[in-house]
Amino acid sequence: MDCSSKYNINQSKISLKLNPVPILFNKNGPSPKKIKLSDNFHRNANFFANGNSLPKISIQDQRRNLPIFEKRNKLLEIIKRHKTLIIIGETGSGKTTQIPQYIYSARLQENGKIAVTQPRRVAAISIAMRVALEHGNGMSVGDVVGYSVRFEDVTSKKTKIKYLTDGMLLREAMLDRLLLDYNVVILDEAHERTIHTDILFGVVKSAQKIRAERNHPPLKIIIMSATMDVDHFSRYFNNCQAAYLEGRTYPVNIFYTVKPHDDYQTSCVATFFKIHQEAPANHDVLIFLTGQEEIEACAHQIRLLAKDPDVEGPPVRVCTLYAAQPNSQQMAVFQPTPSGTRKVVISTNIAETSVTISGIKYVIDGGMVKSRSFHPSTGLELLKIQRISQEQAWQRSGRAGRQSEGFCYRIYTRSQFELMKPTSIPEIQRANLNSVALQLLALDIHMLHFDFLDKPPKDSIQAAFEQLKLLGAIEDIDSIALTSLGKKMARFPLDPKFSKILLSAEQYGCLQEALTVIALLSSESILTTPRSKRDQAESVRQKFRSGYGDHITLLNIYREFDTIGQKKKRNWCHEHFINFRNILYVQDVRSQLEEICKNFDLHISSCGSQIDQLRKCLLTGLFMNVAELQRDRQYVTLDRRQVTLIHPSSVLHGQQPAYVVFTEVVQSTKCYLRGIISIEGEWLREIAPDYLRNHNFRYSKDC
Ligand code: CDP
Ligand code: MG
């Protein structure tokens, strides 16, 4: 059955034809082994959505009710005895919120601090807030309990328990390899295996060893997760011990679709309304989709359909959660809904682990994830939507069983589930390693000699060092030392190509503009073009269009946005089909980058209307991303001679500049370049002569 036929989605109004035939789900036999009934089922039933079905209990009682509470003395004993320890405990057992507090109360951190890393900023912030609340005595976050994420540092001299993203701890390690500020480092959600966590494993392991050799205060390392390959981790950490905590998760009833559904997004919406019509209002729903575009489209559909008089069910509050949102927006998912209203959270895999969104009783799992993969042979990094792993599927369904028995609707069949990879491939084995190689060099570590838990592919390492050399961050491929430019590049939380652009901008007198473009490139698209209003959107944005390409067009938009008064900005965005949230995020990123530039005493110059200066400046970082027009009107990339086309969404589509610089490659049936500016071929000779010599560049003026 094709479920898309159940929704008649026309231009301006989405009308719901209540399905004569619902999406068919099969219940999975017995619950899988990871999801089991807890003996404390009734005792913990107080955490119902919004607290409106059962009386509230104090936050301290909630802490005492957690499974970890009874074990705290024993756990502290074990933590005291071991310098490195793995702690495994089911989600909701209290690892992330309680263990740092127990350590703090027992003063195991002595004169140092306790760092607790999280793979995502929303988790670091929400958990720090929760723990500050639990810690009590009228203290707020930023006192004893604080957090630090890429654009926000909420800590003070008093802070002893610091939740931070793994990326932030890695940045701190760049300033102090031994992490002497901390006596305890907890690497949480270790199974997520982000590049940063994988690097941190090696960094803390080496810091611990060196501190012991040099008689510094010892560093205690704790690795925590709900699910991970304990033997593999234990071997890596010198055969350290593992402690197992009993969890308290509730049974989750799993349902699979009877038939495959390719349009998983529409199927998620349909499934939501099936639940919506039957479940009590305080049973909230969590939907997993892949990225901002899908999530916002789904949110829009649900909002519209929920208002349809034909649709039964309580009022709905729709919340979205994805990485590109500003912090404040992400935090909105944690706000309680008024009684009698159903909350639906539509999220990427951010909500898969670490965050607790209270009230979730139903999970709808679209079964897909957006993931980045790097191909050293072509030098291209592709963002692809692909099937999740079985491990992710279990994590997702587990979200429904955190506070009471739950339900998970999987928008895939049982056999599709069985075909999924058992576990996800660590990011370090599939990503572009440029930034990480640079960051490690800032720690005086050459990636080839780094003690990895799982080594990344050799050709990815090779490709990263070649790029760093071309960018001028290192003298040659084997060097351990960064050049002075390389040292500065490492200070930016950016791809080295982008840091190089910012650091070249002074020379071209265009730092203002370069900051804007790099901030725009670090965010999700600021353009919103509803299908039904495409012509209108394009005509109102026509005045921003630049014949030089997409980045300059976006720069023109940002420049005008900047001149609009604070109060009028939202309206202006609405009128120009600009995503208000995303452009605020750009503004935020931009000011952070500007701060770093000011620390280097860079002159924040502007090139005004001399856009050539900016185009040249962009080329200083992106000369490896140049493509040349061929006689057959296709483009060939200079680097790998890949045949490509200009993406139809580009402002340069339909024009044929002889040379273009691109920032993204998308592969569908053909290979497309996206995010394009035109450049003059002769600039390449001026800006990247060495690169040209090695790449057989056949530039001729009459091309
Ligand atoms: O880390 P782990 O999954 O073991 O659990 P946790 O994050 O420490 O959370 C333990 C419990 O604290 C959750 O099950 C929630 O009941 C509660 N909690 C909460 O209510 N709000 C939060 N922001 C975090 C946790
Ligand atoms: Mg946790």
XYZ file of C-alpha atoms and ligand atoms in Angstrom:
729
model
C 0.000 0.000 0.000
C 1.301 3.407 -0.879
C 0.567 5.520 2.142
C 1.192 8.789 0.334
C -2.162 8.300 -1.321
C -3.810 8.848 2.010
C -2.795 12.468 2.084
C -3.841 14.804 -0.558
C -1.102 17.375 -0.374
C -1.844 20.249 -2.682
C -0.206 23.628 -2.899
C -1.623 25.704 -0.116
C -3.740 23.408 1.975
C -3.041 19.942 3.143
C -6.207 18.044 3.699
C -6.335 14.810 5.505
C -8.311 11.985 4.065
C -8.578 9.834 7.101
C -7.186 6.568 5.965
C -9.677 3.964 5.075
C -6.717 1.594 5.187
C -4.274 2.338 7.998
C -0.575 1.613 7.643
C -0.328 -1.967 8.696
C 2.055 -2.874 11.436
C 3.006 -6.282 12.723
C 3.808 -6.608 16.349
C 7.176 -8.097 17.022
C 6.914 -11.267 19.115
C 8.423 -11.074 22.572
C 10.269 -7.895 23.536
C 13.938 -8.038 22.628
C 16.411 -8.758 25.358
C 17.644 -5.202 25.836
C 14.206 -3.923 26.678
C 12.889 -5.533 29.767
C 10.408 -4.984 32.505
C 11.896 -3.490 35.567
C 11.089 -4.578 39.064
C 10.519 -0.927 39.931
C 7.845 -0.335 37.368
C 5.350 1.178 39.777
C 7.740 3.071 41.966
C 9.055 5.126 39.116
C 5.755 5.841 37.467
C 5.820 9.378 38.762
C 7.596 10.803 35.762
C 4.522 10.846 33.615
C 4.182 13.516 31.008
C 3.786 16.971 32.466
C 3.072 15.430 35.816
C -0.623 15.734 35.139
C -1.631 12.160 35.673
C 0.149 11.442 38.936
C 1.151 13.562 41.919
C 4.562 15.241 41.649
C 7.385 14.170 43.907
C 10.346 16.250 44.919
C 13.424 16.278 42.783
C 15.458 14.744 45.615
C 12.970 11.887 45.847
C 13.283 11.426 42.131
C 17.036 11.062 42.608
C 16.561 8.543 45.393
C 14.202 6.561 43.175
C 16.775 6.063 40.456
C 18.224 2.539 40.232
C 21.739 3.859 40.724
C 20.922 5.350 44.126
C 21.092 2.116 46.118
C 24.404 1.266 44.495
C 26.104 4.592 45.028
C 28.449 3.578 47.884
C 29.559 0.453 46.134
C 29.981 2.359 42.917
C 32.064 5.041 44.623
C 34.254 2.318 46.116
C 34.923 0.910 42.660
C 35.511 4.352 41.162
C 37.964 5.144 43.966
C 39.897 1.932 43.399
C 40.347 2.173 39.624
C 42.142 4.858 37.702
C 40.245 3.881 34.573
C 36.778 2.372 34.648
C 34.053 1.507 32.165
C 30.496 1.914 33.445
C 27.672 0.306 31.530
C 24.115 1.024 32.543
C 20.838 1.086 30.726
C 19.475 4.466 29.707
C 17.667 6.132 32.541
C 19.633 4.381 35.256
C 21.146 7.726 36.302
C 24.686 7.538 34.944
C 24.988 10.967 33.417
C 23.167 12.981 36.051
C 24.144 11.101 39.231
C 27.678 9.739 38.918
C 29.335 13.182 38.634
C 27.383 14.329 41.695
C 28.397 11.247 43.704
C 32.025 11.815 42.763
C 31.729 15.452 43.756
C 30.137 14.645 47.142
C 32.871 12.110 47.878
C 35.489 14.751 46.837
C 37.177 12.280 44.508
C 38.027 15.196 42.247
C 40.119 16.678 45.086
C 41.298 20.112 43.957
C 40.409 19.598 40.338
C 37.217 19.575 38.344
C 35.081 16.823 36.920
C 34.584 16.962 33.144
C 31.657 15.083 31.640
C 31.632 14.998 27.855
C 28.560 14.690 25.654
C 28.514 14.147 21.911
C 25.952 16.944 21.471
C 25.457 20.397 22.845
C 21.747 20.004 23.557
C 22.595 17.092 25.864
C 25.385 19.013 27.611
C 23.126 21.997 28.253
C 19.955 20.167 29.281
C 21.791 17.786 31.591
C 23.790 20.582 33.229
C 20.542 22.431 33.895
C 18.958 19.359 35.376
C 21.967 18.596 37.570
C 22.220 22.217 38.747
C 18.586 21.939 39.783
C 19.217 18.662 41.574
C 22.286 20.055 43.228
C 19.980 22.630 44.725
C 20.631 25.272 47.387
C 19.312 27.923 45.055
C 22.365 27.534 42.853
C 21.922 28.001 39.177
C 23.760 26.535 36.272
C 27.179 28.171 36.068
C 27.829 27.824 39.800
C 29.043 24.398 40.953
C 27.516 22.790 37.902
C 28.223 24.408 34.543
C 28.493 23.675 30.873
C 30.575 24.669 27.914
C 29.517 24.211 24.302
C 30.770 25.752 21.058
C 28.974 29.061 21.371
C 28.396 29.270 25.088
C 30.503 28.897 28.202
C 28.356 28.885 31.328
C 30.931 28.176 34.009
C 32.573 30.190 36.745
C 35.425 29.870 39.214
C 33.056 27.873 41.414
C 32.315 25.285 38.735
C 33.387 21.787 39.711
C 31.129 19.629 37.572
C 31.441 20.704 33.971
C 29.355 19.186 31.203
C 30.902 19.895 27.841
C 30.779 18.665 24.305
C 33.582 16.335 23.328
C 34.725 18.945 20.803
C 35.125 21.531 23.562
C 37.245 19.239 25.724
C 39.431 18.560 22.726
C 39.874 22.323 22.248
C 40.833 22.622 25.914
C 43.359 19.830 25.397
C 44.962 21.986 22.709
C 45.759 24.556 25.384
C 46.779 21.961 27.968
C 47.533 18.459 26.765
C 47.521 17.110 30.301
C 44.120 18.538 31.130
C 45.441 19.615 34.520
C 42.232 21.485 35.303
C 40.523 18.145 35.728
C 41.165 15.228 38.021
C 38.254 13.220 36.688
C 37.222 12.974 33.045
C 34.030 11.132 32.220
C 33.606 10.272 28.549
C 29.887 9.717 28.308
C 27.889 8.071 25.528
C 31.119 6.502 24.354
C 29.304 4.223 21.917
C 28.384 7.219 19.747
C 31.987 7.292 18.582
C 32.058 10.797 17.168
C 35.464 11.745 15.758
C 36.025 13.916 18.795
C 35.306 11.155 21.299
C 37.582 8.782 19.435
C 40.400 11.331 19.602
C 39.665 12.069 23.249
C 40.118 8.396 24.118
C 43.736 8.687 23.022
C 44.243 12.174 24.476
C 43.037 11.286 27.986
C 44.856 7.977 27.939
C 48.114 9.737 27.146
C 47.415 12.581 29.629
C 46.859 9.997 32.372
C 50.153 8.273 31.596
C 52.231 11.447 31.360
C 50.692 12.865 34.549
C 51.682 9.711 36.417
C 55.222 9.890 35.040
C 55.630 13.553 35.985
C 54.070 13.298 39.434
C 51.105 15.482 38.596
C 47.804 14.742 40.364
C 46.445 11.517 38.843
C 43.750 11.671 36.180
C 40.807 9.357 36.642
C 39.071 8.261 33.430
C 35.530 6.911 33.330
C 33.967 5.698 30.110
C 30.197 5.425 30.193
C 27.591 4.084 27.843
C 24.363 2.168 27.681
C 25.601 -0.183 25.016
C 29.108 -0.808 23.872
C 31.674 -3.428 23.070
C 33.211 -3.626 26.538
C 36.051 -6.005 25.626
C 37.216 -3.772 22.799
C 37.274 -0.679 25.024
C 38.779 -2.523 27.968
C 41.663 -3.857 25.873
C 42.387 -0.366 24.627
C 42.375 1.107 28.128
C 44.983 -1.352 29.460
C 42.454 -4.055 30.346
C 40.514 -1.802 32.684
C 37.550 -3.033 34.694
C 33.908 -2.616 33.752
C 31.036 -2.064 36.189
C 27.467 -2.918 35.201
C 24.501 -0.999 36.544
C 21.031 -2.388 36.439
C 18.710 -0.104 34.595
C 15.098 0.639 34.801
C 13.586 0.599 31.392
C 10.071 -0.445 30.708
C 8.766 -2.803 28.087
C 8.506 -1.312 24.647
C 6.093 -2.882 22.196
C 7.721 -2.886 18.821
C 5.734 -2.763 15.593
C 7.077 -3.223 12.083
C 5.283 -2.216 8.894
C 3.855 -5.100 6.957
C 5.231 -3.731 3.692
C 8.210 -1.489 2.951
C 7.367 2.233 2.784
C 9.738 4.274 0.674
C 8.102 7.544 1.615
C 8.982 7.181 5.267
C 8.288 10.837 5.963
C 4.636 10.663 4.965
C 4.336 7.322 6.720
C 5.587 8.936 9.919
C 2.899 11.605 9.659
C 0.219 9.002 8.982
C 1.360 6.905 11.910
C 1.389 9.939 14.167
C -2.263 10.666 13.398
C -3.190 7.060 13.975
C -1.718 7.358 17.466
C -3.099 10.842 17.950
C -6.668 9.747 17.541
C -6.419 7.019 20.121
C -3.855 7.854 22.790
C -4.508 10.012 25.891
C -3.325 13.612 25.516
C -0.426 13.266 27.934
C 1.186 10.514 25.865
C 3.783 12.342 23.847
C 5.327 11.204 20.586
C 8.898 11.291 19.305
C 9.502 10.977 15.564
C 12.934 10.281 14.099
C 13.701 11.786 10.709
C 16.975 12.747 9.066
C 17.479 16.508 8.860
C 16.138 20.020 9.026
C 14.287 20.054 5.710
C 12.429 16.816 6.356
C 11.730 17.730 9.942
C 10.358 21.176 9.185
C 8.213 19.772 6.357
C 6.833 17.113 8.660
C 6.228 19.664 11.435
C 4.351 21.836 8.974
C 2.177 18.942 7.830
C 1.348 17.902 11.364
C 0.491 21.454 12.415
C -1.847 21.873 9.467
C -3.471 18.488 9.754
C -3.959 18.790 13.488
C -6.099 21.872 12.887
C -8.299 20.076 10.376
C -11.808 19.815 11.795
C -12.016 16.225 10.509
C -9.156 15.176 12.729
C -9.993 13.999 16.186
C -7.618 14.330 19.083
C -6.304 16.889 21.578
C -4.399 20.035 20.571
C -0.855 19.333 19.414
C 2.379 21.145 20.216
C 4.973 20.387 17.578
C 8.644 20.728 18.562
C 11.632 20.170 16.316
C 15.162 19.187 17.214
C 18.183 19.225 14.896
C 21.801 20.298 15.082
C 21.541 23.530 13.120
C 19.095 25.131 15.544
C 20.276 27.781 17.977
C 20.535 26.517 21.550
C 17.404 28.337 22.709
C 15.367 26.651 20.010
C 16.670 23.225 20.907
C 15.844 23.743 24.554
C 12.178 24.357 23.687
C 11.588 20.597 23.402
C 12.073 20.274 27.142
C 9.357 22.731 28.081
C 6.281 21.073 29.548
C 3.091 21.247 27.521
C -0.154 22.524 29.042
C -2.366 19.806 30.391
C -4.561 18.251 27.717
C -2.084 19.027 24.916
C -0.013 16.417 23.145
C 3.626 17.101 22.435
C 5.240 15.684 19.329
C 8.983 16.054 18.982
C 10.425 15.565 15.516
C 14.131 15.015 15.772
C 17.267 13.817 14.042
C 19.366 11.216 15.816
C 20.142 13.908 18.436
C 17.307 12.476 20.533
C 18.607 8.936 20.093
C 20.787 8.998 23.200
C 21.646 11.207 26.139
C 18.709 13.619 26.230
C 15.641 12.947 28.372
C 12.450 14.399 26.977
C 9.805 13.665 29.540
C 6.469 12.220 28.573
C 7.512 10.283 25.469
C 5.358 7.186 25.259
C 5.461 6.574 21.522
C 8.394 6.527 19.161
C 7.984 6.565 15.395
C 11.234 5.555 13.750
C 11.638 6.547 10.107
C 14.648 4.213 10.014
C 16.965 6.627 8.216
C 19.862 8.872 9.162
C 21.850 11.542 7.350
C 25.466 10.667 7.484
C 28.651 12.083 6.069
C 31.043 9.880 4.225
C 34.395 10.724 2.743
C 35.877 9.048 -0.293
C 39.624 9.471 -0.340
C 39.821 8.165 -3.895
C 37.696 10.993 -5.257
C 38.422 13.482 -2.475
C 34.703 14.077 -2.141
C 32.712 14.191 1.039
C 29.101 13.250 0.540
C 26.144 13.723 2.797
C 23.881 10.765 2.270
C 20.600 9.612 3.728
C 20.956 5.990 4.644
C 19.505 3.224 6.777
C 20.302 3.299 10.469
C 22.045 0.385 12.189
C 20.237 -2.126 14.383
C 21.965 -0.616 17.385
C 20.457 2.764 16.518
C 17.050 1.172 16.038
C 17.214 -0.203 19.585
C 18.358 3.101 21.012
C 15.465 4.829 19.295
C 12.851 2.399 20.514
C 14.332 2.614 24.021
C 13.299 6.284 24.106
C 9.687 5.133 24.460
C 10.375 3.139 27.596
C 12.120 5.624 29.827
C 9.248 6.494 32.122
C 6.632 3.817 31.592
C 5.708 1.076 29.146
C 5.928 2.408 25.598
C 5.356 1.738 21.918
C 7.652 1.988 18.954
C 6.399 2.049 15.378
C 9.173 1.229 12.963
C 8.563 2.446 9.431
C 10.317 -0.603 8.021
C 9.639 -4.264 7.852
C 11.091 -6.917 10.059
C 13.220 -8.168 7.186
C 14.477 -4.663 6.430
C 15.499 -4.459 10.073
C 17.364 -7.730 9.807
C 19.296 -6.416 6.833
C 20.546 -3.380 8.756
C 24.172 -3.310 9.901
C 24.389 -4.449 13.527
C 26.386 -1.393 14.603
C 27.245 1.955 13.066
C 30.672 2.608 11.584
C 32.648 5.027 13.789
C 32.767 8.486 12.265
C 36.557 8.457 12.204
C 36.498 5.632 9.684
C 34.228 7.379 7.232
C 34.897 11.109 7.567
C 37.214 13.696 6.143
C 40.079 13.947 8.625
C 41.460 17.392 7.764
C 40.278 19.158 10.905
C 41.204 16.338 13.216
C 44.668 15.953 11.719
C 45.185 19.683 12.271
C 43.899 19.578 15.837
C 46.140 16.652 16.661
C 49.138 18.461 15.240
C 48.258 21.347 17.540
C 48.721 18.763 20.299
C 52.077 17.752 18.745
C 50.626 14.423 17.659
C 50.938 13.028 14.158
C 47.867 11.041 13.247
C 49.883 8.140 11.864
C 51.420 7.607 15.304
C 48.285 8.224 17.341
C 46.985 5.505 19.621
C 43.521 5.022 18.082
C 40.851 2.717 19.393
C 40.150 1.946 15.729
C 42.540 3.332 13.157
C 41.090 5.408 10.332
C 41.924 4.247 6.793
C 45.487 5.092 5.751
C 44.464 6.801 2.538
C 42.133 9.134 4.475
C 45.056 10.117 6.688
C 47.260 10.613 3.644
C 44.606 12.782 1.965
C 44.267 14.919 5.102
C 47.996 15.613 5.315
C 48.214 16.437 1.636
C 45.483 19.016 2.085
C 47.115 20.520 5.164
C 50.335 20.896 3.240
C 48.596 22.561 0.314
C 46.897 24.956 2.714
C 50.220 25.858 4.256
C 49.472 24.453 7.708
C 52.492 22.126 7.562
C 55.783 22.245 5.662
C 55.574 18.677 4.431
C 53.513 15.547 4.873
C 55.616 14.023 7.624
C 56.090 17.135 9.703
C 54.946 17.061 13.260
C 55.159 20.812 13.685
C 52.555 23.225 12.419
C 53.626 26.348 10.594
C 52.665 29.589 12.299
C 49.714 29.795 9.893
C 48.764 26.223 10.845
C 48.794 27.109 14.534
C 46.378 29.938 13.923
C 44.187 27.740 11.713
C 43.874 25.197 14.506
C 42.315 27.807 16.771
C 39.175 28.052 14.634
C 36.447 25.447 15.112
C 36.245 25.110 11.333
C 37.371 23.030 8.417
C 40.983 24.131 7.786
C 39.995 25.356 4.307
C 37.640 27.845 5.923
C 40.112 28.962 8.607
C 42.621 29.572 5.846
C 40.120 31.864 4.100
C 39.609 33.920 7.254
C 43.314 34.190 7.819
C 43.891 35.321 4.218
C 41.112 37.894 4.344
C 43.227 40.600 5.929
C 45.495 40.532 2.909
C 42.515 40.996 0.571
C 40.859 43.586 2.817
C 37.618 41.615 3.071
C 37.463 40.037 6.528
C 33.952 41.369 7.186
C 32.654 39.610 4.099
C 34.722 36.464 4.589
C 33.353 36.116 8.137
C 29.819 36.330 6.810
C 30.404 33.787 4.059
C 32.119 31.287 6.371
C 29.364 31.686 8.972
C 26.791 31.096 6.222
C 28.675 27.978 5.153
C 28.669 26.705 8.742
C 24.896 26.839 9.024
C 21.949 25.196 7.314
C 20.534 27.101 4.356
C 19.008 30.476 5.202
C 16.680 30.268 2.195
C 13.220 28.827 2.517
C 11.489 28.217 -0.738
C 8.078 26.603 -0.315
C 7.176 24.644 -3.405
C 3.888 26.476 -3.754
C 5.531 29.907 -3.585
C 8.711 29.288 -5.517
C 8.118 32.058 -8.087
C 7.175 34.580 -5.427
C 10.244 33.715 -3.328
C 12.549 33.946 -6.292
C 11.150 37.240 -7.452
C 11.383 38.910 -4.023
C 14.969 37.680 -3.656
C 15.888 38.631 -7.206
C 17.543 41.853 -6.051
C 20.134 39.871 -4.078
C 21.124 37.677 -6.980
C 24.741 37.974 -7.961
C 26.196 36.881 -11.272
C 29.281 35.870 -9.286
C 27.437 33.034 -7.641
C 25.719 31.622 -4.607
C 27.979 32.818 -1.814
C 27.877 36.379 -3.026
C 24.092 36.181 -3.328
C 23.890 34.988 0.267
C 26.300 37.706 1.321
C 23.988 40.301 -0.249
C 21.085 38.893 1.751
C 23.031 38.984 4.988
C 24.251 42.514 4.321
C 20.703 43.775 3.998
C 19.521 41.739 6.993
C 22.243 43.430 9.021
C 20.899 46.875 8.223
C 17.334 46.053 9.299
C 16.333 47.206 12.782
C 16.217 44.539 15.466
C 12.455 44.591 15.789
C 11.827 44.379 12.089
C 14.216 41.528 11.344
C 11.696 38.713 11.773
C 9.207 40.369 9.458
C 11.851 41.131 6.896
C 12.879 37.474 6.864
C 9.305 36.374 6.422
C 8.811 38.736 3.485
C 12.020 37.588 1.805
C 11.589 33.867 2.418
C 14.588 33.747 4.707
C 14.708 31.293 7.580
C 14.826 33.577 10.609
C 16.286 31.000 12.974
C 19.021 29.986 10.602
C 20.101 33.535 9.889
C 20.241 34.235 13.645
C 22.438 31.186 13.965
C 24.663 32.610 11.219
C 24.863 35.865 13.156
C 25.856 33.960 16.278
C 28.537 31.920 14.525
C 29.812 35.022 12.809
C 30.349 36.903 16.038
C 32.173 33.939 17.573
C 34.506 33.765 14.600
C 35.023 37.508 14.729
C 36.073 37.176 18.374
C 38.785 34.673 17.424
C 39.984 36.975 14.632
C 40.182 39.855 17.099
C 42.299 37.700 19.398
C 44.770 37.459 16.539
C 44.627 41.249 16.127
C 43.321 40.874 12.595
C 41.959 44.033 11.051
C 38.236 43.580 10.440
C 38.291 45.206 7.009
C 35.577 45.409 4.377
C 35.968 45.253 0.619
C 32.647 47.028 0.044
C 31.650 46.564 -3.568
C 35.030 45.154 -4.626
C 33.772 41.629 -4.640
C 36.744 40.359 -6.648
C 38.765 40.694 -3.474
C 36.417 38.313 -1.686
C 36.318 35.882 -4.612
C 40.104 35.714 -4.601
C 40.149 35.330 -0.870
C 37.721 32.386 -1.033
C 40.026 30.797 -3.554
C 42.917 30.808 -1.047
C 41.146 28.073 0.921
C 39.106 26.452 -1.807
C 41.578 26.156 -4.691
C 41.261 22.379 -4.391
C 37.552 22.736 -5.197
C 37.832 24.203 -8.668
C 36.056 22.879 -11.721
C 36.651 23.783 -15.335
C 34.072 24.088 -18.108
C 34.397 21.549 -20.944
C 33.267 21.811 -24.541
C 30.289 19.568 -23.792
C 29.166 22.097 -21.105
C 29.993 19.769 -18.271
C 32.506 20.663 -15.595
C 35.544 18.638 -14.645
C 37.065 19.043 -11.194
C 40.734 19.960 -11.378
C 41.657 17.780 -8.468
C 40.345 14.367 -9.493
C 39.047 14.994 -13.000
C 35.535 14.134 -11.908
C 32.786 14.977 -14.415
C 30.085 17.123 -12.837
C 27.274 19.571 -13.541
C 26.136 22.778 -11.856
C 23.238 21.999 -9.522
C 19.905 23.438 -10.705
C 19.491 25.277 -7.383
C 22.596 27.400 -8.006
C 22.215 30.988 -9.207
C 24.843 30.117 -11.817
C 22.780 27.295 -13.269
C 22.278 27.998 -16.948
C 25.333 30.240 -17.127
C 28.641 28.796 -18.108
C 31.528 30.474 -16.320
C 34.833 29.002 -17.451
C 35.957 28.294 -13.875
C 33.990 27.811 -10.698
C 34.779 27.141 -7.064
C 32.328 24.846 -5.278
C 31.685 24.051 -1.634
C 29.537 20.961 -1.929
C 29.188 17.919 -4.139
C 25.886 16.096 -4.246
C 25.506 12.782 -5.904
C 22.223 11.470 -7.213
C 22.007 10.003 -10.690
C 24.701 12.507 -11.687
C 27.329 14.386 -9.754
C 26.371 18.002 -9.050
C 28.291 20.964 -7.701
C 26.437 23.159 -5.242
C 27.410 26.422 -3.586
C 29.310 27.941 -6.487
C 31.167 31.136 -7.308
C 32.767 31.982 -10.612
C 36.455 32.792 -10.649
C 39.003 33.879 -13.184
C 41.333 31.096 -14.279
C 44.387 33.341 -13.996
C 43.765 33.829 -10.271
C 44.616 30.190 -9.734
C 48.088 30.753 -11.076
C 48.490 33.687 -8.745
C 47.030 32.055 -5.626
C 47.926 28.392 -5.829
C 50.917 28.019 -8.175
C 52.291 24.871 -6.494
C 48.975 23.149 -6.648
C 48.624 23.905 -10.327
C 52.029 22.495 -11.137
C 50.982 19.186 -9.643
C 47.557 19.083 -11.213
C 48.178 19.365 -14.860
C 46.286 22.584 -15.123
C 45.546 23.431 -18.722
C 44.371 26.967 -18.306
C 44.441 29.005 -21.455
C 42.867 32.385 -21.871
C 40.681 31.355 -24.801
C 39.148 28.377 -23.003
O 22.578 8.631 31.762
P 21.399 7.758 31.992
O 20.695 7.392 30.749
O 21.739 6.550 32.804
O 20.342 8.579 32.882
P 20.331 10.108 33.251
O 20.511 10.975 32.044
O 21.254 10.327 34.400
O 18.854 10.331 33.730
C 18.283 9.648 34.824
C 16.859 10.103 35.016
O 16.865 11.466 35.434
C 16.004 10.075 33.784
O 15.428 8.819 33.554
C 14.938 11.091 34.121
O 13.968 10.499 34.935
C 15.707 12.098 34.947
N 16.081 13.274 34.142
C 15.166 14.271 33.934
O 14.053 14.180 34.420
N 15.498 15.374 33.190
C 16.725 15.483 32.624
N 17.044 16.555 31.893
C 17.670 14.459 32.805
C 17.316 13.361 33.576
Mg 23.267 9.282 29.903
